[in-house]
Amino acid sequence: AKLQGRNIWQCYTGQISAPTLEHISLRREMFEAIEEQQFVVYYQPLVDARTGEVRSLEALIRWHHPERGMVPPNDFIPLAEHTGQIISIDQWVLRQACLDTVAMNASRPHAQSVAVAVNISPIHFRRAGFVNEVQQVLAESGLAPYLLELEVTEGVLMSGADTVIKQLDALRHYGVRVAIDDFGTGFSSLSYLRQLPINKVKLDRCFIEGIDHQRDSAAIVQGVITMAHNLGLQVVAEGVEAHAEWEDLTRRGCDFLQGYLFSRPVPLIDVMALPNRLPV
Ligand code: C2E
Ligand code: CA
Ligand code: CA
Ligand code: CA
């Protein structure tokens, strides 16, 4: 993590520049991708920091392109947001993730049900009718609302606060949970969280990376955990890759951990085969 200007921590984000020919063809190919079922949802477990038990799965889209091979989300999500195609992509992922989670839980009737976390792009989240859409997917799939968690980035909260709070209240009323993704990059906003009906914050990976050698990253991690807990929120650390990070985060009171140390994002069939409790 690098400090940029006043109170703004800069982590790497995919950025989209002016439209190029490449973008024009990608845009067309994204339309085909949904119809031709080239998208797949992979799942990465989030574990209880103290017990290692799998508590939820994050749904992460993968694009198996017929010629380009595997296209990573950072190479097409920003463009899909730019063109508006992200709305149909997110809707597809949401539906698939709910159906897969129902199947996953049915396959392990004696274990505690796992929840699923789905990334929702800001332009999709802010749209009128979003909450109805979520309700409909839950009804169709039969997933219990409290097993669905929506991940929105901090950026969502900064703009159009009124609409966003209305959406959050409606979701809360319905029993759906909300997590703030990539948390920490706008550090000054923690006090603002107090007013919002959210359940969790996900600490951005760039802070976890630096936890053992950058004193400011460790301080931010500790500050976020303490303040989030005081506000009644749970904390997830993303990108946990090393055993030392696991120890450090657990000692600091982090609630959930996610990262390659436990599992990479994998297809549904592989996540179903994971044990209920992951070793480190
Ligand atoms: P994100 O929501 O912050 O997701 C976490 C990213 O970190 C994922 O990258 C995941 O594979 C990666 N990751 C997890 N553990 C580790 C680790 O230990 N080390 C490292 N180096 N990386 C780790 P991925 O799958 O490439 O996704 C990138 C971004 O694309 C996501 O970031 C999210 O913003 C976006 N995205 C993915 N799927 C969707 C989707 O269905 N809808 C929307 N709107 N965005 C999505
Ligand atoms: Ca996420
Ligand atoms: Ca994240
Ligand atoms: Ca991200």
Short mmCIF file of N, CA and C in Angstrom, two decimals, residues 38-168:
data_model
loop_
_atom_site.label_atom_id
_atom_site.label_comp_id
_atom_site.label_asym_id
_atom_site.label_seq_id
_atom_site.Cartn_x
_atom_site.Cartn_y
_atom_site.Cartn_z
N GLN A 38 -19.66 -19.05 -22.01
CA GLN A 38 -18.21 -19.07 -21.84
C GLN A 38 -17.80 -18.61 -20.44
N PHE A 39 -18.75 -18.02 -19.72
CA PHE A 39 -18.43 -17.60 -18.35
C PHE A 39 -18.64 -18.77 -17.39
N VAL A 40 -17.79 -18.83 -16.37
CA VAL A 40 -17.90 -19.86 -15.34
C VAL A 40 -17.71 -19.15 -14.00
N VAL A 41 -18.37 -19.63 -12.96
CA VAL A 41 -18.12 -19.06 -11.64
C VAL A 41 -17.19 -19.98 -10.86
N TYR A 42 -16.11 -19.40 -10.37
CA TYR A 42 -15.21 -20.12 -9.46
C TYR A 42 -15.53 -19.67 -8.04
N TYR A 43 -15.11 -20.46 -7.05
CA TYR A 43 -15.42 -20.14 -5.66
C TYR A 43 -14.15 -20.20 -4.83
N GLN A 44 -14.02 -19.22 -3.95
CA GLN A 44 -12.89 -19.23 -3.01
C GLN A 44 -13.44 -19.18 -1.58
N PRO A 45 -13.02 -20.13 -0.74
CA PRO A 45 -13.56 -20.16 0.63
C PRO A 45 -13.07 -19.02 1.51
N LEU A 46 -13.95 -18.58 2.43
CA LEU A 46 -13.58 -17.68 3.52
C LEU A 46 -13.67 -18.51 4.79
N VAL A 47 -12.61 -18.53 5.56
CA VAL A 47 -12.62 -19.39 6.74
C VAL A 47 -12.69 -18.57 8.03
N ASP A 48 -13.24 -19.21 9.05
CA ASP A 48 -13.23 -18.64 10.39
C ASP A 48 -11.78 -18.60 10.86
N ALA A 49 -11.31 -17.40 11.26
CA ALA A 49 -9.89 -17.24 11.58
C ALA A 49 -9.45 -18.14 12.74
N ARG A 50 -10.36 -18.40 13.66
CA ARG A 50 -9.97 -19.19 14.83
C ARG A 50 -10.00 -20.70 14.59
N THR A 51 -11.00 -21.15 13.81
CA THR A 51 -11.18 -22.59 13.68
C THR A 51 -10.79 -23.15 12.31
N GLY A 52 -10.64 -22.28 11.31
CA GLY A 52 -10.35 -22.76 9.96
C GLY A 52 -11.57 -23.32 9.24
N GLU A 53 -12.75 -23.24 9.89
CA GLU A 53 -13.97 -23.74 9.24
C GLU A 53 -14.38 -22.87 8.07
N VAL A 54 -14.82 -23.51 6.98
CA VAL A 54 -15.30 -22.76 5.82
C VAL A 54 -16.68 -22.19 6.14
N ARG A 55 -16.81 -20.88 6.10
CA ARG A 55 -18.07 -20.23 6.46
C ARG A 55 -18.81 -19.68 5.26
N SER A 56 -18.04 -19.23 4.26
CA SER A 56 -18.69 -18.76 3.05
C SER A 56 -17.77 -18.93 1.86
N LEU A 57 -18.32 -18.68 0.67
CA LEU A 57 -17.57 -18.80 -0.57
C LEU A 57 -17.74 -17.51 -1.34
N GLU A 58 -16.63 -16.98 -1.87
CA GLU A 58 -16.79 -15.81 -2.74
C GLU A 58 -16.88 -16.29 -4.19
N ALA A 59 -17.90 -15.83 -4.89
CA ALA A 59 -18.09 -16.16 -6.31
C ALA A 59 -17.22 -15.22 -7.14
N LEU A 60 -16.35 -15.79 -7.97
CA LEU A 60 -15.46 -14.98 -8.81
C LEU A 60 -15.59 -15.46 -10.25
N ILE A 61 -15.92 -14.55 -11.13
CA ILE A 61 -16.18 -14.94 -12.52
C ILE A 61 -14.90 -15.30 -13.25
N ARG A 62 -15.02 -16.26 -14.16
CA ARG A 62 -13.93 -16.64 -15.06
C ARG A 62 -14.48 -16.69 -16.47
N TRP A 63 -13.68 -16.22 -17.42
CA TRP A 63 -14.10 -16.24 -18.82
C TRP A 63 -13.19 -17.16 -19.61
N HIS A 64 -13.75 -18.29 -20.03
CA HIS A 64 -13.01 -19.21 -20.89
C HIS A 64 -13.29 -18.83 -22.34
N HIS A 65 -12.42 -18.00 -22.87
CA HIS A 65 -12.62 -17.47 -24.21
C HIS A 65 -12.12 -18.49 -25.24
N PRO A 66 -12.91 -18.71 -26.33
CA PRO A 66 -12.54 -19.77 -27.28
C PRO A 66 -11.17 -19.56 -27.93
N GLU A 67 -10.77 -18.30 -28.16
CA GLU A 67 -9.44 -18.09 -28.77
C GLU A 67 -8.42 -17.51 -27.79
N ARG A 68 -8.88 -16.62 -26.92
CA ARG A 68 -7.93 -15.95 -26.04
C ARG A 68 -7.54 -16.78 -24.83
N GLY A 69 -8.24 -17.87 -24.60
CA GLY A 69 -7.98 -18.67 -23.41
C GLY A 69 -8.65 -18.02 -22.21
N MET A 70 -8.07 -18.18 -21.05
CA MET A 70 -8.67 -17.65 -19.82
C MET A 70 -8.43 -16.15 -19.72
N VAL A 71 -9.51 -15.36 -19.75
CA VAL A 71 -9.38 -13.90 -19.62
C VAL A 71 -9.67 -13.54 -18.17
N PRO A 72 -8.71 -12.95 -17.44
CA PRO A 72 -8.95 -12.62 -16.03
C PRO A 72 -9.96 -11.48 -15.88
N PRO A 73 -10.74 -11.48 -14.79
CA PRO A 73 -11.78 -10.46 -14.63
C PRO A 73 -11.27 -9.03 -14.72
N ASN A 74 -10.05 -8.78 -14.22
CA ASN A 74 -9.55 -7.40 -14.29
C ASN A 74 -9.35 -6.93 -15.72
N ASP A 75 -9.31 -7.87 -16.69
CA ASP A 75 -9.16 -7.50 -18.09
C ASP A 75 -10.49 -7.22 -18.79
N PHE A 76 -11.62 -7.59 -18.17
CA PHE A 76 -12.88 -7.27 -18.85
C PHE A 76 -13.94 -6.61 -17.98
N ILE A 77 -13.84 -6.75 -16.65
CA ILE A 77 -14.85 -6.11 -15.78
C ILE A 77 -14.84 -4.58 -15.94
N PRO A 78 -13.67 -3.92 -15.94
CA PRO A 78 -13.70 -2.46 -16.10
C PRO A 78 -14.35 -2.04 -17.42
N LEU A 79 -14.07 -2.79 -18.49
CA LEU A 79 -14.69 -2.47 -19.77
C LEU A 79 -16.20 -2.74 -19.72
N ALA A 80 -16.59 -3.84 -19.10
CA ALA A 80 -18.02 -4.18 -18.97
C ALA A 80 -18.76 -3.12 -18.16
N GLU A 81 -18.06 -2.51 -17.20
CA GLU A 81 -18.68 -1.43 -16.42
C GLU A 81 -18.87 -0.21 -17.30
N HIS A 82 -17.87 0.02 -18.13
CA HIS A 82 -17.89 1.16 -19.04
C HIS A 82 -19.03 1.04 -20.05
N THR A 83 -19.28 -0.16 -20.55
CA THR A 83 -20.30 -0.36 -21.59
C THR A 83 -21.67 -0.69 -21.00
N GLY A 84 -21.74 -0.94 -19.69
CA GLY A 84 -23.02 -1.30 -19.08
C GLY A 84 -23.30 -2.81 -19.13
N GLN A 85 -22.46 -3.55 -19.84
CA GLN A 85 -22.67 -5.00 -19.93
C GLN A 85 -22.50 -5.70 -18.59
N ILE A 86 -21.87 -5.01 -17.65
CA ILE A 86 -21.65 -5.59 -16.33
C ILE A 86 -22.98 -5.99 -15.67
N ILE A 87 -24.05 -5.27 -16.01
CA ILE A 87 -25.33 -5.58 -15.37
C ILE A 87 -25.78 -6.99 -15.72
N SER A 88 -25.77 -7.34 -17.00
CA SER A 88 -26.18 -8.72 -17.32
C SER A 88 -25.16 -9.74 -16.83
N ILE A 89 -23.88 -9.37 -16.80
CA ILE A 89 -22.87 -10.31 -16.30
C ILE A 89 -23.10 -10.57 -14.81
N ASP A 90 -23.25 -9.49 -14.04
CA ASP A 90 -23.50 -9.63 -12.59
C ASP A 90 -24.78 -10.43 -12.31
N GLN A 91 -25.81 -10.17 -13.11
CA GLN A 91 -27.07 -10.89 -12.90
C GLN A 91 -26.87 -12.39 -13.12
N TRP A 92 -26.10 -12.71 -14.13
CA TRP A 92 -25.84 -14.12 -14.42
C TRP A 92 -25.06 -14.77 -13.25
N VAL A 93 -24.02 -14.06 -12.79
CA VAL A 93 -23.20 -14.59 -11.68
C VAL A 93 -24.05 -14.77 -10.42
N LEU A 94 -24.88 -13.77 -10.12
CA LEU A 94 -25.72 -13.83 -8.92
C LEU A 94 -26.61 -15.07 -8.95
N ARG A 95 -27.25 -15.28 -10.08
CA ARG A 95 -28.17 -16.41 -10.23
C ARG A 95 -27.41 -17.74 -10.10
N GLN A 96 -26.30 -17.83 -10.83
CA GLN A 96 -25.50 -19.06 -10.81
C GLN A 96 -24.99 -19.35 -9.39
N ALA A 97 -24.51 -18.30 -8.72
CA ALA A 97 -23.94 -18.47 -7.38
C ALA A 97 -25.00 -18.96 -6.39
N CYS A 98 -26.22 -18.43 -6.50
CA CYS A 98 -27.29 -18.86 -5.58
C CYS A 98 -27.65 -20.31 -5.86
N LEU A 99 -27.78 -20.67 -7.13
CA LEU A 99 -28.10 -22.07 -7.48
C LEU A 99 -26.99 -23.01 -7.00
N ASP A 100 -25.74 -22.64 -7.25
CA ASP A 100 -24.61 -23.48 -6.86
C ASP A 100 -24.55 -23.66 -5.34
N THR A 101 -24.87 -22.61 -4.60
CA THR A 101 -24.78 -22.69 -3.14
C THR A 101 -25.87 -23.59 -2.57
N VAL A 102 -27.05 -23.53 -3.19
CA VAL A 102 -28.11 -24.45 -2.77
C VAL A 102 -27.65 -25.89 -3.00
N ALA A 103 -27.03 -26.15 -4.15
CA ALA A 103 -26.54 -27.50 -4.46
C ALA A 103 -25.44 -27.91 -3.49
N MET A 104 -24.53 -26.97 -3.23
CA MET A 104 -23.41 -27.23 -2.32
C MET A 104 -23.93 -27.63 -0.93
N ASN A 105 -24.89 -26.86 -0.42
CA ASN A 105 -25.40 -27.15 0.93
C ASN A 105 -26.21 -28.45 0.96
N ALA A 106 -26.91 -28.74 -0.14
CA ALA A 106 -27.68 -29.98 -0.20
C ALA A 106 -26.75 -31.19 -0.21
N SER A 107 -25.54 -31.00 -0.75
CA SER A 107 -24.61 -32.13 -0.84
C SER A 107 -23.92 -32.42 0.50
N ARG A 108 -24.06 -31.51 1.46
CA ARG A 108 -23.45 -31.77 2.77
C ARG A 108 -24.46 -31.49 3.87
N PRO A 109 -25.48 -32.33 3.95
CA PRO A 109 -26.61 -32.06 4.85
C PRO A 109 -26.24 -32.01 6.34
N HIS A 110 -25.09 -32.60 6.70
CA HIS A 110 -24.76 -32.63 8.13
C HIS A 110 -23.83 -31.50 8.55
N ALA A 111 -23.35 -30.74 7.55
CA ALA A 111 -22.44 -29.64 7.89
C ALA A 111 -23.24 -28.34 8.02
N GLN A 112 -22.63 -27.35 8.66
CA GLN A 112 -23.26 -26.03 8.75
C GLN A 112 -23.35 -25.44 7.33
N SER A 113 -24.47 -24.81 7.02
CA SER A 113 -24.63 -24.23 5.67
C SER A 113 -23.58 -23.15 5.42
N VAL A 114 -23.06 -23.13 4.20
CA VAL A 114 -22.14 -22.05 3.85
C VAL A 114 -22.93 -20.94 3.14
N ALA A 115 -22.43 -19.73 3.29
CA ALA A 115 -23.03 -18.57 2.62
C ALA A 115 -22.26 -18.32 1.33
N VAL A 116 -22.82 -17.48 0.47
CA VAL A 116 -22.10 -17.13 -0.75
C VAL A 116 -22.00 -15.61 -0.85
N ALA A 117 -20.83 -15.14 -1.27
CA ALA A 117 -20.60 -13.70 -1.42
C ALA A 117 -20.47 -13.39 -2.91
N VAL A 118 -21.26 -12.43 -3.39
CA VAL A 118 -21.27 -12.09 -4.81
C VAL A 118 -20.87 -10.63 -4.98
N ASN A 119 -19.94 -10.38 -5.90
CA ASN A 119 -19.51 -9.01 -6.18
C ASN A 119 -20.55 -8.29 -7.03
N ILE A 120 -20.90 -7.10 -6.61
CA ILE A 120 -21.87 -6.31 -7.35
C ILE A 120 -21.23 -4.99 -7.75
N SER A 121 -21.22 -4.73 -9.03
CA SER A 121 -20.64 -3.49 -9.53
C SER A 121 -21.48 -2.28 -9.08
N PRO A 122 -20.83 -1.15 -8.79
CA PRO A 122 -21.55 0.04 -8.32
C PRO A 122 -22.71 0.45 -9.23
N ILE A 123 -22.51 0.40 -10.54
CA ILE A 123 -23.59 0.87 -11.43
C ILE A 123 -24.80 -0.06 -11.34
N HIS A 124 -24.54 -1.32 -11.07
CA HIS A 124 -25.62 -2.28 -10.92
C HIS A 124 -26.33 -2.06 -9.58
N PHE A 125 -25.53 -1.90 -8.52
CA PHE A 125 -26.08 -1.73 -7.18
C PHE A 125 -27.00 -0.53 -7.07
N ARG A 126 -26.62 0.56 -7.74
CA ARG A 126 -27.37 1.81 -7.62
C ARG A 126 -28.65 1.82 -8.45
N ARG A 127 -28.81 0.82 -9.33
CA ARG A 127 -29.95 0.81 -10.24
C ARG A 127 -31.26 0.57 -9.51
N ALA A 128 -32.30 1.31 -9.89
CA ALA A 128 -33.64 1.05 -9.33
C ALA A 128 -34.01 -0.37 -9.74
N GLY A 129 -34.66 -1.08 -8.84
CA GLY A 129 -35.06 -2.44 -9.21
C GLY A 129 -34.03 -3.48 -8.82
N PHE A 130 -32.86 -3.03 -8.34
CA PHE A 130 -31.83 -4.00 -7.97
C PHE A 130 -32.31 -4.93 -6.86
N VAL A 131 -32.93 -4.35 -5.83
CA VAL A 131 -33.33 -5.17 -4.68
C VAL A 131 -34.40 -6.19 -5.09
N ASN A 132 -35.33 -5.77 -5.97
CA ASN A 132 -36.34 -6.71 -6.47
C ASN A 132 -35.70 -7.87 -7.21
N GLU A 133 -34.67 -7.53 -7.97
CA GLU A 133 -33.95 -8.53 -8.74
C GLU A 133 -33.34 -9.58 -7.79
N VAL A 134 -32.73 -9.09 -6.71
CA VAL A 134 -32.11 -9.98 -5.74
C VAL A 134 -33.17 -10.88 -5.12
N GLN A 135 -34.29 -10.27 -4.76
CA GLN A 135 -35.39 -11.02 -4.15
C GLN A 135 -35.87 -12.13 -5.06
N GLN A 136 -35.97 -11.80 -6.34
CA GLN A 136 -36.46 -12.77 -7.31
C GLN A 136 -35.49 -13.95 -7.47
N VAL A 137 -34.20 -13.63 -7.51
CA VAL A 137 -33.20 -14.70 -7.64
C VAL A 137 -33.24 -15.61 -6.41
N LEU A 138 -33.41 -15.02 -5.24
CA LEU A 138 -33.49 -15.82 -4.02
C LEU A 138 -34.71 -16.75 -4.06
N ALA A 139 -35.83 -16.19 -4.51
CA ALA A 139 -37.05 -17.00 -4.58
C ALA A 139 -36.88 -18.15 -5.57
N GLU A 140 -36.31 -17.84 -6.72
CA GLU A 140 -36.14 -18.87 -7.76
C GLU A 140 -35.18 -19.97 -7.35
N SER A 141 -34.12 -19.58 -6.67
CA SER A 141 -33.07 -20.56 -6.34
C SER A 141 -33.38 -21.28 -5.04
N GLY A 142 -34.19 -20.67 -4.17
CA GLY A 142 -34.49 -21.27 -2.88
C GLY A 142 -33.39 -21.04 -1.85
N LEU A 143 -32.44 -20.14 -2.14
CA LEU A 143 -31.40 -19.83 -1.15
C LEU A 143 -31.97 -18.94 -0.05
N ALA A 144 -31.66 -19.27 1.21
CA ALA A 144 -32.12 -18.43 2.32
C ALA A 144 -31.42 -17.07 2.23
N PRO A 145 -32.17 -15.96 2.39
CA PRO A 145 -31.57 -14.63 2.24
C PRO A 145 -30.32 -14.41 3.11
N TYR A 146 -30.32 -14.96 4.32
CA TYR A 146 -29.16 -14.71 5.19
C TYR A 146 -27.91 -15.45 4.72
N LEU A 147 -28.06 -16.33 3.71
CA LEU A 147 -26.88 -17.00 3.14
C LEU A 147 -26.32 -16.25 1.94
N LEU A 148 -26.93 -15.11 1.61
CA LEU A 148 -26.39 -14.31 0.50
C LEU A 148 -25.74 -13.05 1.05
N GLU A 149 -24.53 -12.81 0.58
CA GLU A 149 -23.83 -11.60 0.97
C GLU A 149 -23.43 -10.88 -0.31
N LEU A 150 -23.68 -9.58 -0.36
CA LEU A 150 -23.29 -8.81 -1.54
C LEU A 150 -22.05 -8.01 -1.20
N GLU A 151 -21.05 -8.04 -2.09
CA GLU A 151 -19.82 -7.28 -1.88
C GLU A 151 -19.84 -6.04 -2.76
N VAL A 152 -19.83 -4.89 -2.12
CA VAL A 152 -19.75 -3.63 -2.87
C VAL A 152 -18.51 -2.88 -2.42
N THR A 153 -17.93 -2.10 -3.33
CA THR A 153 -16.71 -1.39 -2.95
C THR A 153 -17.07 -0.10 -2.21
N GLU A 154 -16.08 0.37 -1.48
CA GLU A 154 -16.22 1.62 -0.73
C GLU A 154 -16.72 2.76 -1.61
N GLY A 155 -16.29 2.75 -2.86
CA GLY A 155 -16.66 3.81 -3.80
C GLY A 155 -18.17 3.98 -3.93
N VAL A 156 -18.90 2.87 -3.83
CA VAL A 156 -20.36 2.91 -3.93
C VAL A 156 -20.96 3.86 -2.90
N LEU A 157 -20.37 3.84 -1.72
CA LEU A 157 -20.95 4.58 -0.60
C LEU A 157 -20.71 6.07 -0.69
N MET A 158 -19.67 6.43 -1.47
CA MET A 158 -19.25 7.82 -1.48
C MET A 158 -20.15 8.67 -2.37
N SER A 159 -20.80 8.02 -3.34
CA SER A 159 -21.59 8.82 -4.29
C SER A 159 -23.06 8.46 -4.13
N GLY A 160 -23.92 9.44 -4.28
CA GLY A 160 -25.36 9.22 -4.23
C GLY A 160 -25.81 8.53 -2.96
N ALA A 161 -25.39 9.08 -1.83
CA ALA A 161 -25.61 8.43 -0.54
C ALA A 161 -27.07 8.05 -0.27
N ASP A 162 -28.00 8.89 -0.70
CA ASP A 162 -29.41 8.62 -0.40
C ASP A 162 -29.93 7.33 -1.03
N THR A 163 -29.71 7.19 -2.32
CA THR A 163 -30.12 5.97 -3.02
C THR A 163 -29.47 4.75 -2.40
N VAL A 164 -28.17 4.89 -2.11
CA VAL A 164 -27.42 3.75 -1.60
C VAL A 164 -27.97 3.31 -0.25
N ILE A 165 -28.25 4.27 0.61
CA ILE A 165 -28.78 3.92 1.93
C ILE A 165 -30.16 3.26 1.80
N LYS A 166 -30.96 3.77 0.87
CA LYS A 166 -32.27 3.14 0.61
C LYS A 166 -32.11 1.68 0.18
N GLN A 167 -31.18 1.45 -0.73
CA GLN A 167 -30.94 0.07 -1.20
C GLN A 167 -30.46 -0.80 -0.05
N LEU A 168 -29.52 -0.27 0.74
CA LEU A 168 -28.96 -1.05 1.86
C LEU A 168 -30.04 -1.39 2.88
#
